[in-house]
Amino acid sequence: MSKSASTIRDIARILGISKSTVSRALNNHYDVNSETARKVQELAAQLDYHPNLLAQHLKQQRTNTIGVVIPETVNRFFAKAVGGIQEVANRAGYNVMICQSNETLDLERNNLKTLMASKVDGLLISVSRETDQYDHLQYAIDKEVPLVFFDRIVEELMASQVYSDNYEISFQGTEHLLNQGCKRIAFIAGPQNLYNSRNRLNGYLDALKKHNITISESFIIYTNYQRNDIESYTRALFNLRERPDGIFAINDMAAIEIMHILKKRGLNIPKDVAILGFNNEDTCRFVEPTLSSIDHPAFDMGAAATEILLKQIHRDEITQEKRLIKSRLVIRESSNRIA
Amino acid sequence: MSKSASTIRDIARILGISKSTVSRALNNHYDVNSETARKVQELAAQLDYHPNLLAQHLKQQRTNTIGVVIPETVNRFFAKAVGGIQEVANRAGYNVMICQSNETLDLERNNLKTLMASKVDGLLISVSRETDQYDHLQYAIDKEVPLVFFDRIVEELMASQVYSDNYEISFQGTEHLLNQGCKRIAFIAGPQNLYNSRNRLNGYLDALKKHNITISESFIIYTNYQRNDIESYTRALFNLRERPDGIFAINDMAAIEIMHILKKRGLNIPKDVAILGFNNEDTCRFVEPTLSSIDHPAFDMGAAATEILLKQIHRDEITQEKRLIKSRLVIRESSNRIA
DNA sequence: TATAACAATTCAAACGATTGCACAGTGAAT
DNA sequence: ATTCACTGTGCAATCGTTTGAATTGTTATA
């Protein structure tokens, strides 16, 4: 039966006209007789014709599709960012192809390759936590594929980027803890190959410097965003002769888990230890005490990155645009010693 | 410069041979001279040749891509399911194109249309909460596109499905609350056009019937998975002369929010009110008291659905397979009155 | 010496669309 | 009657692949 979809060729044959006319009629081309156009469109509807996008894109040399490479959708930040991406892209008539690197460099490479071979019109990328080589990214840039980094940007590469003020907000967060009377603030840092993680660490360090607090290496824990080591480094921290009285953690999950452990040890949050997380997940509002955190507008970052990308695609020139999306310190009970 | 990517035509011209030979050499076709093959592959590498997937797929009439339509990636269940999908698909050499319906029927229709026009080899679908018409789904089935529903299935349609035992687990969850001594269990139900929601409600109802508990309509709240009305229906429930002493909520977020409200009212969980959620989000372990919930193996469901789909694609025949992935009741403090 | 067998390659059509150019037909202006 | 302008349509090439059939050249066989 109609197992195979109908094509402009079918329409042409039935109507006894040429493919070109059909194509023009369907695309509302100016120089086709309105009567012919009507007949074509009618028959197209009747035959349930839909243009084959593969053919169309091959011919047109663009796909109206933007490729997205993110670490993981289970990471709510990226899930939300994808929302912003879709919103803007769809409104502009673009489709979105989402790939996850699962936080690995290997998959990130593969994803990029596939997207490029699929001839996406542009790329939105947030690199994996493993990404410490940039050849694949440089390659895409060399090929002049419009590309915008967002959130997990790579500073060294000549590409547009949408980033948040990790340094400043981390500085501010640390000062907040200091203002609450914390003297010994531990910092749970993320993977140091990520620009964001480095900035966050630097914000913390500089805030301590500004307030003339001696920096103690044993108060800085380098992690991988993974969770299996939380118990052990928390124990290590609290077995020190000088225990921390404040903790700034790289993400809320770590913060919550730490809080959990400390509460079990009989410590009072925030009295004994004030805690500040990162990402402002919904959960922050439901744990006890409620968790202070840093809010990044994920949706907005995705949307902004997409806007810049689309602009770049349409301008057809490679410009480098940098857009800052500001983060926000959300103070709740876990770090509020004063109220 | 090399603005445009190189093609088999370039390779052919440089080597002074025909495109066909190049194509065959690159695909390790049997009847090409090994010396020629070597030269072709060498030059291909040198020119950084990558086949244009659009052209390849157009010619081959398959895309090695499966299309996925889900409500939202911010819903962790679906984010995890996508993980399982990617895992199985990638291992089998397939790419995945993910579309979100944002829980709307309109977008679901659009997504489906785009995916079909892009000639994906198969479809994995979990319908939106709005989906109460099935024409678009039936359309895909009529076109003989291999299709597997997962989690949010549509029972009426002749397609494979991966589902979880919503009825049974809901029955079991209700019995659990009854065993804890609850006499007046309220049920926060999901949208009734969803098969899953109806099953969950029925499981609850039948469990009450089995235990000869009178069913009270005012104890059944119909929601939309949305959160803005939680406060108001909770108030309504607890202003009844006969207040509930147990709540079975359609998802953890609702459960947690309700718990929050009740705690503020000075009620003890689980003593005064036992609470059971759905989905077993990470948060359950961190709220106080910890939240009992129903765990659905999201990753496994995605993986299973993909396996079935791939089998169907390869067999090239339409079979209807149904696979049950069992859910699991996870009892924590919020519903444990005995320990 | 003609021919069959075989390997290696080329030719050309196909996938389904778009588009520059040519051309036929019509009516108006010269 | 010739030229011109203009509208509507068709031809054929093109995008980058794959692939059945035809062709070439070489060697073995009768």
XYZ file of C-alpha atoms (C1' of nucleotides) in Angstrom:
738
model
C 0.000 0.000 0.000
C 1.173 3.466 0.843
C 4.018 1.819 2.660
C 6.380 4.368 1.137
C 5.585 8.032 1.540
C 4.556 10.093 -1.445
C 6.981 12.469 -3.094
C 6.748 15.529 -5.273
C 7.336 13.153 -8.139
C 4.070 11.356 -7.397
C 2.210 14.605 -7.305
C 3.818 15.713 -10.554
C 2.966 12.489 -12.320
C -0.655 12.464 -11.233
C -1.170 16.078 -12.181
C 0.806 15.699 -15.399
C 3.176 18.516 -14.578
C 6.840 18.688 -13.721
C 8.512 18.223 -10.349
C 9.814 21.781 -10.490
C 6.364 23.232 -10.644
C 5.215 21.083 -7.784
C 8.168 22.152 -5.699
C 7.527 25.785 -6.475
C 3.847 25.463 -5.779
C 4.496 23.889 -2.397
C 6.963 26.569 -1.469
C 4.645 29.378 -2.530
C 7.013 30.493 -5.198
C 5.855 33.678 -6.854
C 5.730 32.606 -10.498
C 3.329 29.723 -10.404
C -0.238 29.970 -11.568
C -2.550 30.186 -8.610
C -4.850 27.555 -10.032
C -1.968 25.120 -10.474
C -0.762 25.914 -6.993
C -4.163 25.190 -5.569
C -4.378 21.846 -7.293
C -0.928 20.879 -6.153
C -1.579 21.795 -2.569
C -4.871 19.990 -2.614
C -3.376 16.818 -3.935
C -0.443 17.104 -1.562
C -2.837 17.207 1.356
C -4.812 14.336 -0.080
C -1.746 12.169 -0.576
C -0.525 13.178 2.848
C 2.667 14.493 1.358
C 5.478 15.573 3.652
C 8.793 16.690 2.275
C 11.632 14.312 3.000
C 13.851 16.365 5.238
C 16.932 14.374 4.379
C 16.592 15.257 0.724
C 15.642 18.815 1.441
C 18.532 19.363 3.773
C 21.009 17.681 1.499
C 20.041 19.970 -1.297
C 19.774 23.098 0.763
C 23.020 22.494 2.540
C 21.473 23.359 5.847
C 19.420 21.347 8.231
C 17.601 23.839 10.417
C 18.913 21.817 13.262
C 21.212 22.741 16.066
C 23.268 20.165 17.863
C 23.633 20.186 21.616
C 26.289 18.386 23.602
C 25.797 18.302 27.350
C 27.206 16.132 30.102
C 23.963 14.569 31.313
C 20.263 15.291 31.379
C 19.956 13.763 34.827
C 21.855 16.832 35.932
C 18.977 19.196 36.504
C 20.991 22.198 35.527
C 21.399 20.851 32.024
C 17.874 19.559 31.859
C 16.673 23.074 32.512
C 19.169 24.585 30.111
C 17.866 22.263 27.419
C 14.431 23.696 28.090
C 15.713 27.167 27.288
C 17.464 25.910 24.199
C 14.374 24.217 22.837
C 12.226 27.202 23.580
C 14.336 29.616 21.560
C 15.238 27.153 18.838
C 11.711 25.999 18.171
C 10.394 29.511 18.108
C 12.916 30.242 15.367
C 11.917 27.149 13.431
C 14.946 25.118 14.401
C 15.090 21.584 15.649
C 17.380 20.444 18.364
C 19.488 17.317 18.497
C 20.609 16.555 22.016
C 23.579 14.363 22.822
C 24.919 13.409 26.215
C 28.577 12.859 26.844
C 27.844 11.060 30.111
C 30.674 13.213 31.437
C 33.229 11.421 29.308
C 35.636 12.878 26.792
C 35.222 9.893 24.504
C 31.502 10.253 24.089
C 31.856 13.996 23.764
C 34.175 13.423 20.823
C 31.776 10.953 19.243
C 28.792 13.182 19.713
C 30.550 16.092 18.107
C 31.586 13.968 15.173
C 28.102 12.642 14.602
C 26.529 16.064 14.837
C 28.978 17.478 12.354
C 28.514 14.590 9.958
C 24.795 15.225 10.260
C 25.510 18.751 9.138
C 23.848 20.560 11.981
C 23.803 24.302 11.419
C 25.409 25.088 14.739
C 26.572 23.675 18.030
C 25.898 24.352 21.680
C 28.392 22.757 23.999
C 28.939 22.333 27.671
C 31.996 20.179 28.158
C 32.300 17.039 30.231
C 34.129 16.968 33.513
C 36.809 14.886 31.858
C 37.472 17.278 29.037
C 41.067 18.399 29.300
C 41.921 18.241 25.596
C 40.307 20.504 23.104
C 41.286 19.108 19.717
C 37.767 18.050 18.856
C 36.392 21.442 19.793
C 39.112 23.278 17.918
C 38.333 21.054 14.964
C 34.725 22.190 14.882
C 35.835 25.781 15.132
C 38.308 25.305 12.299
C 35.525 23.894 10.180
C 33.703 27.128 10.821
C 30.685 25.490 12.353
C 28.989 28.166 14.460
C 29.585 27.177 18.041
C 28.631 28.566 21.418
C 29.854 27.263 24.738
C 27.568 27.601 27.693
C 28.166 27.181 31.402
C 31.054 24.716 31.143
C 32.983 26.884 28.741
C 36.512 26.518 27.460
C 38.113 29.891 27.836
C 41.082 29.294 25.590
C 39.111 28.710 22.421
C 37.933 31.383 20.044
C 34.221 30.843 20.341
C 31.232 32.595 21.804
C 30.344 31.764 25.353
C 27.565 32.152 27.837
C 28.894 31.862 31.317
C 28.012 32.719 34.848
C 30.075 34.740 37.284
C 31.473 31.801 39.159
C 34.378 33.708 40.589
C 32.326 36.605 41.882
C 29.513 34.543 43.307
C 31.941 32.202 44.985
C 33.717 35.208 46.443
C 30.409 36.556 47.616
C 29.318 33.230 49.060
C 32.537 32.923 50.996
C 32.160 36.450 52.331
C 28.646 35.581 53.382
C 29.960 32.687 55.457
C 32.613 34.953 56.935
C 29.974 37.490 57.829
C 28.135 34.781 59.685
C 31.166 34.430 61.860
C 32.819 31.456 60.214
C 36.590 31.411 60.670
C 37.511 28.053 59.209
C 35.708 27.482 55.958
C 36.276 24.267 54.044
C 35.771 24.235 50.312
C 34.633 21.177 48.397
C 36.017 21.889 44.953
C 35.036 20.424 41.597
C 37.288 18.986 38.897
C 40.062 21.464 38.257
C 40.183 21.004 34.518
C 36.854 22.811 34.404
C 37.175 26.543 34.094
C 34.128 26.975 36.314
C 35.592 24.913 39.104
C 38.852 26.806 39.016
C 37.013 30.093 39.158
C 34.943 29.001 42.063
C 37.999 27.921 43.956
C 39.718 31.214 43.180
C 36.733 33.181 44.381
C 36.914 31.345 47.664
C 40.670 31.825 47.988
C 40.556 35.520 47.176
C 37.744 36.146 49.619
C 39.777 34.526 52.371
C 42.804 36.596 51.378
C 40.831 39.778 51.410
C 39.765 39.049 54.962
C 43.245 37.972 55.990
C 42.316 34.419 56.722
C 45.130 31.935 56.392
C 44.419 29.415 53.718
C 44.698 25.834 54.834
C 45.289 23.210 52.164
C 43.589 20.579 54.268
C 40.394 22.579 54.052
C 40.273 22.250 50.289
C 38.886 18.988 48.999
C 39.175 18.202 45.311
C 36.342 16.071 44.021
C 34.979 14.791 40.814
C 31.335 15.667 41.286
C 31.042 12.091 42.325
C 29.390 11.099 45.510
C 30.992 7.985 46.770
C 33.799 9.816 48.531
C 31.715 12.301 50.475
C 31.608 10.236 53.636
C 35.353 9.791 53.720
C 36.419 13.361 53.130
C 33.847 14.633 55.585
C 35.293 12.336 58.184
C 38.774 13.536 57.331
C 37.723 17.166 57.654
C 36.168 16.651 61.045
C 39.008 14.617 62.406
C 41.337 17.585 62.017
C 42.470 19.220 65.252
C 41.016 22.468 63.872
C 37.635 21.468 62.531
C 35.816 23.585 59.947
C 32.983 25.799 61.114
C 31.726 26.430 57.595
C 31.494 24.431 54.388
C 31.083 25.705 50.879
C 30.276 22.745 48.640
C 30.495 22.478 44.871
C 26.922 21.295 44.582
C 23.795 20.803 46.613
C 23.919 17.032 46.624
C 27.315 17.102 48.281
C 26.154 19.812 50.690
C 23.072 17.851 51.659
C 24.948 14.646 52.134
C 27.529 16.403 54.286
C 24.810 18.055 56.328
C 23.286 14.662 56.862
C 26.516 13.222 58.136
C 27.196 16.144 60.438
C 23.726 16.063 61.904
C 24.186 12.421 62.714
C 27.363 13.395 64.519
C 25.280 15.684 66.665
C 26.498 18.922 65.177
C 24.127 21.820 64.814
C 23.687 23.444 61.426
C 24.265 26.372 61.145
C 25.469 27.027 64.718
C 28.399 24.613 64.725
C 28.866 24.463 60.996
C 27.316 26.748 58.405
C 26.734 25.185 55.018
C 26.385 26.637 51.554
C 25.705 24.670 48.394
C 25.742 25.338 44.690
C 22.932 25.083 42.116
C 19.862 25.783 44.189
C 18.055 22.565 43.473
C 14.451 22.230 44.562
C 15.585 19.940 47.315
C 17.251 22.847 49.128
C 13.865 24.038 50.269
C 12.868 20.708 51.709
C 15.840 19.565 53.701
C 16.231 20.490 57.320
C 17.589 22.999 57.874
C 16.827 24.464 54.467
C 19.980 24.768 52.434
C 21.520 28.040 51.326
C 22.766 27.838 47.777
C 23.824 29.601 44.614
C 21.217 29.890 41.939
C 22.271 29.800 38.282
C 19.550 30.642 35.811
C 19.938 27.495 33.724
C 16.988 28.109 31.451
C 18.204 31.615 30.687
C 21.689 30.412 29.930
C 20.385 27.882 27.452
C 18.148 30.481 25.883
C 20.913 33.085 25.654
C 23.345 30.623 24.138
C 20.794 29.688 21.531
C 20.067 33.295 20.663
C 23.728 33.989 20.121
C 24.108 30.852 18.084
C 21.169 31.664 15.840
C 22.480 35.163 15.312
C 25.779 33.677 14.294
C 24.172 31.192 11.953
C 22.177 33.868 10.238
C 24.947 36.412 10.013
C 27.115 33.718 8.541
C 30.233 35.179 10.019
C 32.227 34.090 12.980
C 32.084 36.579 15.759
C 33.004 35.972 19.325
C 30.405 37.068 21.788
C 30.568 36.643 25.519
C 27.487 36.906 27.645
C 27.393 36.842 31.397
C 24.341 35.492 33.167
C 24.491 36.454 36.785
C 24.126 33.980 39.598
C 22.387 34.742 42.818
C 23.123 33.896 46.427
C 20.074 32.371 48.099
C 20.380 32.453 51.838
C 18.378 29.957 53.857
C 18.706 28.400 57.263
C 21.833 26.318 56.772
C 24.066 29.377 56.709
C 22.029 31.846 58.677
C 23.435 32.204 62.171
C 22.135 35.649 62.810
C 18.389 35.642 62.334
C 40.032 27.120 2.199
C 38.651 23.745 3.040
C 35.498 25.551 4.028
C 33.481 22.761 2.453
C 34.152 19.214 3.519
C 35.716 16.767 1.118
C 33.598 14.132 -0.610
C 34.188 10.800 -2.234
C 34.186 12.737 -5.465
C 37.291 14.655 -4.390
C 39.041 11.468 -3.482
C 38.061 9.896 -6.773
C 39.313 12.856 -8.795
C 42.651 13.054 -7.048
C 43.265 9.342 -7.367
C 41.956 9.267 -10.907
C 39.417 6.577 -10.164
C 35.655 6.501 -10.014
C 33.391 7.415 -7.131
C 32.043 3.894 -6.990
C 35.418 2.428 -6.295
C 36.060 4.963 -3.607
C 32.734 4.191 -1.996
C 33.404 0.499 -2.088
C 36.916 0.910 -0.803
C 35.687 2.926 2.142
C 33.045 0.386 2.950
C 35.457 -2.534 2.712
C 33.606 -4.039 -0.158
C 34.972 -7.365 -1.158
C 35.837 -6.833 -4.800
C 38.238 -3.952 -4.644
C 41.959 -4.301 -5.050
C 43.645 -4.113 -1.690
C 46.238 -1.693 -2.990
C 43.543 0.650 -4.289
C 41.671 0.328 -1.035
C 44.761 1.257 0.887
C 45.363 4.349 -1.211
C 41.771 5.445 -0.877
C 41.722 5.026 2.862
C 44.990 6.837 3.191
C 43.835 9.794 1.175
C 40.503 9.835 2.965
C 42.282 10.165 6.266
C 44.556 12.816 4.839
C 41.683 14.874 3.472
C 39.797 14.365 6.698
C 36.941 12.800 4.827
C 33.743 12.037 6.657
C 30.706 10.704 4.849
C 27.811 13.113 4.671
C 25.171 11.375 6.712
C 22.338 13.194 5.003
C 23.355 11.802 1.647
C 24.095 8.400 3.039
C 20.805 8.142 4.815
C 18.835 9.459 1.906
C 20.318 6.812 -0.307
C 20.127 3.995 2.202
C 16.603 4.790 3.212
C 17.490 4.425 6.832
C 19.064 6.784 9.254
C 20.400 4.659 12.072
C 18.591 7.054 14.302
C 15.787 6.495 16.717
C 13.463 9.277 17.698
C 12.384 9.783 21.278
C 9.420 11.805 22.441
C 9.199 12.439 26.160
C 7.323 14.946 28.268
C 10.310 16.724 29.826
C 13.908 16.066 30.698
C 13.565 18.068 33.897
C 11.458 15.172 35.039
C 14.133 12.953 36.461
C 12.302 9.805 35.582
C 12.582 10.638 31.907
C 16.106 11.947 32.233
C 17.107 8.570 33.605
C 15.096 6.703 31.013
C 16.917 8.637 28.299
C 20.128 7.373 29.817
C 19.004 3.799 29.298
C 17.881 4.571 25.788
C 21.186 6.104 24.791
C 23.115 3.276 26.345
C 21.404 0.570 24.345
C 21.063 2.612 21.175
C 24.677 3.706 21.037
C 25.936 0.244 21.728
C 23.972 -0.912 18.703
C 25.343 1.895 16.560
C 22.218 3.985 16.631
C 21.889 7.673 17.312
C 19.136 9.159 19.348
C 17.102 12.233 18.628
C 15.328 13.475 21.725
C 12.298 15.735 21.617
C 10.358 17.125 24.534
C 6.650 17.708 24.362
C 6.754 19.946 27.409
C 3.714 17.968 28.475
C 1.614 19.415 25.663
C -0.280 17.579 22.971
C 0.604 20.211 20.402
C 4.330 19.849 20.749
C 3.996 16.093 20.902
C 2.290 16.205 17.523
C 4.982 18.461 16.099
C 7.782 16.350 17.436
C 6.331 13.238 15.960
C 5.898 14.917 12.610
C 9.453 16.185 12.534
C 10.899 12.860 13.547
C 8.946 11.079 10.870
C 9.909 13.602 8.228
C 13.493 13.063 9.320
C 12.942 9.403 8.599
C 14.012 8.033 11.929
C 14.104 4.258 11.920
C 11.892 3.938 14.944
C 10.138 5.784 17.725
C 10.092 5.640 21.492
C 7.225 7.507 23.031
C 5.993 8.450 26.454
C 2.934 10.607 26.035
C 2.281 14.007 27.541
C -0.141 14.522 30.377
C -2.418 16.316 27.949
C -2.575 13.530 25.415
C -6.170 12.415 25.154
C -6.309 12.032 21.385
C -4.269 9.449 19.581
C -4.582 10.323 15.904
C -0.935 11.297 15.583
C 0.192 8.095 17.240
C -2.145 5.974 15.175
C -0.789 7.774 12.131
C 2.758 6.680 12.896
C 1.572 3.140 13.446
C -0.301 3.190 10.153
C 2.845 4.312 8.415
C 4.476 1.233 9.859
C 7.160 3.112 11.693
C 8.391 0.796 14.436
C 7.137 2.264 17.674
C 7.401 1.395 21.324
C 5.593 3.160 24.130
C 7.274 3.262 27.484
C 5.974 4.192 30.909
C 3.236 6.539 29.743
C 1.759 4.039 27.357
C -1.461 4.157 25.391
C -3.153 0.855 25.932
C -5.634 1.106 23.100
C -3.080 1.250 20.327
C -1.508 -1.721 18.611
C 2.083 -1.089 19.534
C 4.714 -2.565 21.779
C 4.933 -1.249 25.263
C 7.177 -1.230 28.269
C 5.221 -0.461 31.360
C 5.390 -0.804 35.070
C 2.889 -2.472 37.346
C 1.205 0.692 38.491
C -1.935 -1.012 39.612
C -0.220 -3.674 41.656
C 2.316 -1.400 43.285
C -0.350 1.116 44.115
C -2.417 -1.649 45.637
C 0.590 -2.791 47.590
C 1.459 0.740 48.715
C -2.075 1.282 49.949
C -2.015 -2.000 51.812
C 1.246 -0.960 53.379
C -0.391 2.189 54.724
C -3.306 0.155 55.985
C -0.927 -2.231 57.727
C 0.581 0.748 59.484
C -2.811 1.373 60.968
C -4.071 4.081 58.640
C -7.847 4.154 58.375
C -8.437 7.240 56.289
C -6.031 7.356 53.377
C -6.180 10.244 50.971
C -4.997 9.742 47.423
C -3.454 12.496 45.351
C -4.175 11.296 41.837
C -2.570 12.267 38.534
C -4.271 13.269 35.295
C -6.912 10.695 34.503
C -6.319 10.604 30.783
C -3.055 8.844 31.574
C -3.347 5.101 31.736
C -0.785 5.025 34.529
C -2.717 7.447 36.668
C -5.935 5.540 36.241
C -4.200 2.318 37.208
C -2.698 3.837 40.269
C -6.040 5.147 41.357
C -7.621 1.777 40.758
C -4.958 0.020 42.770
C -5.724 2.321 45.661
C -9.476 1.854 45.335
C -9.292 -1.900 45.116
C -6.993 -2.155 48.106
C -9.489 -0.174 50.156
C -12.301 -2.366 48.909
C -10.441 -5.512 49.793
C -10.044 -4.245 53.326
C -13.632 -3.063 53.530
C -12.780 0.572 53.882
C -15.438 2.951 52.665
C -14.189 5.064 49.825
C -14.637 8.750 50.353
C -14.658 10.953 47.276
C -13.344 13.882 49.263
C -10.198 11.885 49.942
C -9.371 11.667 46.255
C -7.709 14.727 44.804
C -7.290 14.960 41.061
C -4.220 16.912 40.040
C -2.270 17.734 36.997
C 1.204 16.957 38.263
C 1.366 20.666 38.829
C 2.422 22.128 42.099
C 0.651 25.367 42.570
C -2.451 23.778 43.991
C -0.822 21.613 46.620
C -1.273 24.126 49.408
C -4.941 24.543 48.721
C -5.950 20.918 48.470
C -3.904 20.042 51.518
C -5.767 22.686 53.449
C -9.043 21.338 52.114
C -8.160 17.805 53.178
C -7.244 18.830 56.683
C -10.259 21.013 57.174
C -12.540 18.006 56.790
C -14.260 16.835 59.963
C -12.653 13.455 59.335
C -9.040 14.234 58.526
C -6.810 11.789 56.689
C -4.281 9.791 58.660
C -2.410 8.672 55.573
C -1.552 10.176 52.227
C -0.514 8.410 49.080
C 0.761 11.039 46.638
C 1.265 10.747 42.898
C 4.847 11.905 43.132
C 7.547 12.727 45.625
C 7.486 16.448 45.079
C 3.843 16.593 46.039
C 4.478 14.279 48.974
C 7.352 16.380 50.230
C 5.470 19.608 49.871
C 2.508 18.154 51.730
C 4.752 16.833 54.449
C 6.224 20.283 54.779
C 2.833 21.876 55.202
C 1.679 19.318 57.723
C 4.824 19.634 59.785
C 4.280 23.368 59.956
C 0.800 22.629 61.255
C 2.426 20.683 64.047
C 1.425 17.252 62.870
C 3.771 14.353 63.378
C 4.813 12.263 60.426
C 4.241 9.312 60.432
C 2.356 9.178 63.780
C -0.471 11.541 62.879
C -0.215 11.136 59.154
C 1.758 8.515 57.245
C 2.996 9.581 53.851
C 3.968 7.645 50.760
C 5.253 9.147 47.544
C 5.915 7.933 44.025
C 9.167 7.853 42.026
C 11.767 7.473 44.715
C 13.734 10.608 43.903
C 17.081 11.144 45.616
C 15.470 13.788 47.745
C 13.463 11.159 49.591
C 16.549 10.171 51.518
C 17.302 13.684 52.633
C 14.026 15.065 53.847
C 12.946 14.663 57.412
C 11.475 12.254 58.052
C 12.832 10.315 55.091
C 10.128 9.672 52.561
C 8.760 6.264 51.647
C 8.201 5.941 47.952
C 7.728 3.735 44.928
C 10.793 3.095 42.849
C 10.435 2.659 39.097
C 13.555 1.505 37.321
C 13.614 4.322 34.787
C 16.932 3.432 33.211
C 15.834 -0.164 32.743
C 12.565 0.871 31.184
C 14.362 3.041 28.659
C 16.820 0.283 27.933
C 14.123 -2.360 27.564
C 12.056 -0.186 25.275
C 15.074 0.404 23.089
C 15.901 -3.266 22.909
C 12.406 -4.093 21.775
C 12.454 -1.280 19.266
C 15.753 -2.370 17.761
C 14.525 -5.924 17.502
C 11.486 -4.650 15.674
C 13.561 -2.501 13.345
C 15.810 -5.380 12.459
C 13.099 -7.955 12.075
C 11.273 -5.545 9.827
C 7.922 -6.810 10.875
C 5.403 -5.345 13.202
C 4.988 -7.393 16.301
C 3.412 -6.297 19.507
C 5.485 -7.003 22.545
C 4.610 -6.049 26.081
C 7.228 -5.966 28.782
C 6.614 -5.356 32.425
C 9.292 -3.723 34.532
C 8.456 -4.184 38.160
C 8.308 -1.311 40.594
C 9.402 -1.595 44.173
C 8.021 -0.227 47.419
C 10.717 1.549 49.403
C 9.702 1.990 53.010
C 11.347 4.784 54.963
C 10.397 6.791 58.013
C 7.454 8.753 56.652
C 5.235 5.711 56.577
C 6.801 3.550 59.248
C 4.785 3.701 62.417
C 5.871 0.411 63.789
C 9.656 0.408 64.029
C 43.235 -19.474 -31.079
C 39.031 -18.731 -29.473
C 36.645 -18.535 -25.231
C 35.370 -18.883 -20.620
C 36.184 -17.298 -16.009
C 37.378 -14.003 -12.995
C 38.894 -9.692 -10.690
C 38.778 -4.879 -10.699
C 36.772 -1.064 -12.161
C 33.492 2.217 -14.330
C 28.877 3.778 -15.809
C 24.724 5.444 -14.759
C 20.676 5.517 -12.170
C 18.761 6.261 -7.919
C 17.395 8.515 -3.245
C 13.916 13.294 -3.063
C 14.274 17.546 -3.086
C 15.715 22.739 -5.241
C 16.822 26.086 -8.748
C 19.183 28.601 -12.862
C 18.132 28.770 -17.344
C 15.586 28.025 -21.483
C 11.404 28.201 -23.745
C 6.524 28.526 -25.055
C 2.630 31.371 -25.135
C 0.196 35.681 -24.678
C -0.700 40.422 -25.178
C 0.946 45.057 -25.881
C 3.814 48.409 -27.963
C 6.370 49.934 -31.973
C 4.796 42.383 -38.782
C 8.276 42.633 -35.573
C 9.891 43.303 -31.135
C 9.368 43.330 -26.247
C 7.856 42.136 -21.710
C 5.978 39.035 -18.947
C 3.954 34.742 -16.993
C 4.088 30.047 -16.289
C 6.257 25.809 -16.968
C 9.772 22.286 -17.990
C 14.575 20.620 -18.462
C 18.443 19.235 -16.386
C 21.959 19.727 -13.050
C 22.896 19.409 -8.346
C 23.479 17.948 -3.282
C 26.807 13.241 -1.715
C 26.073 8.882 -1.418
C 25.167 3.623 -2.921
C 24.709 -0.176 -6.057
C 23.156 -3.216 -10.110
C 24.819 -3.878 -14.473
C 28.173 -3.254 -17.960
C 32.965 -3.051 -19.236
C 37.810 -3.838 -19.235
C 41.846 -6.559 -18.848
C 44.087 -10.713 -17.500
C 44.668 -15.488 -17.128
C 43.317 -20.268 -17.488
C 40.998 -23.722 -20.299
C 39.527 -26.348 -24.359
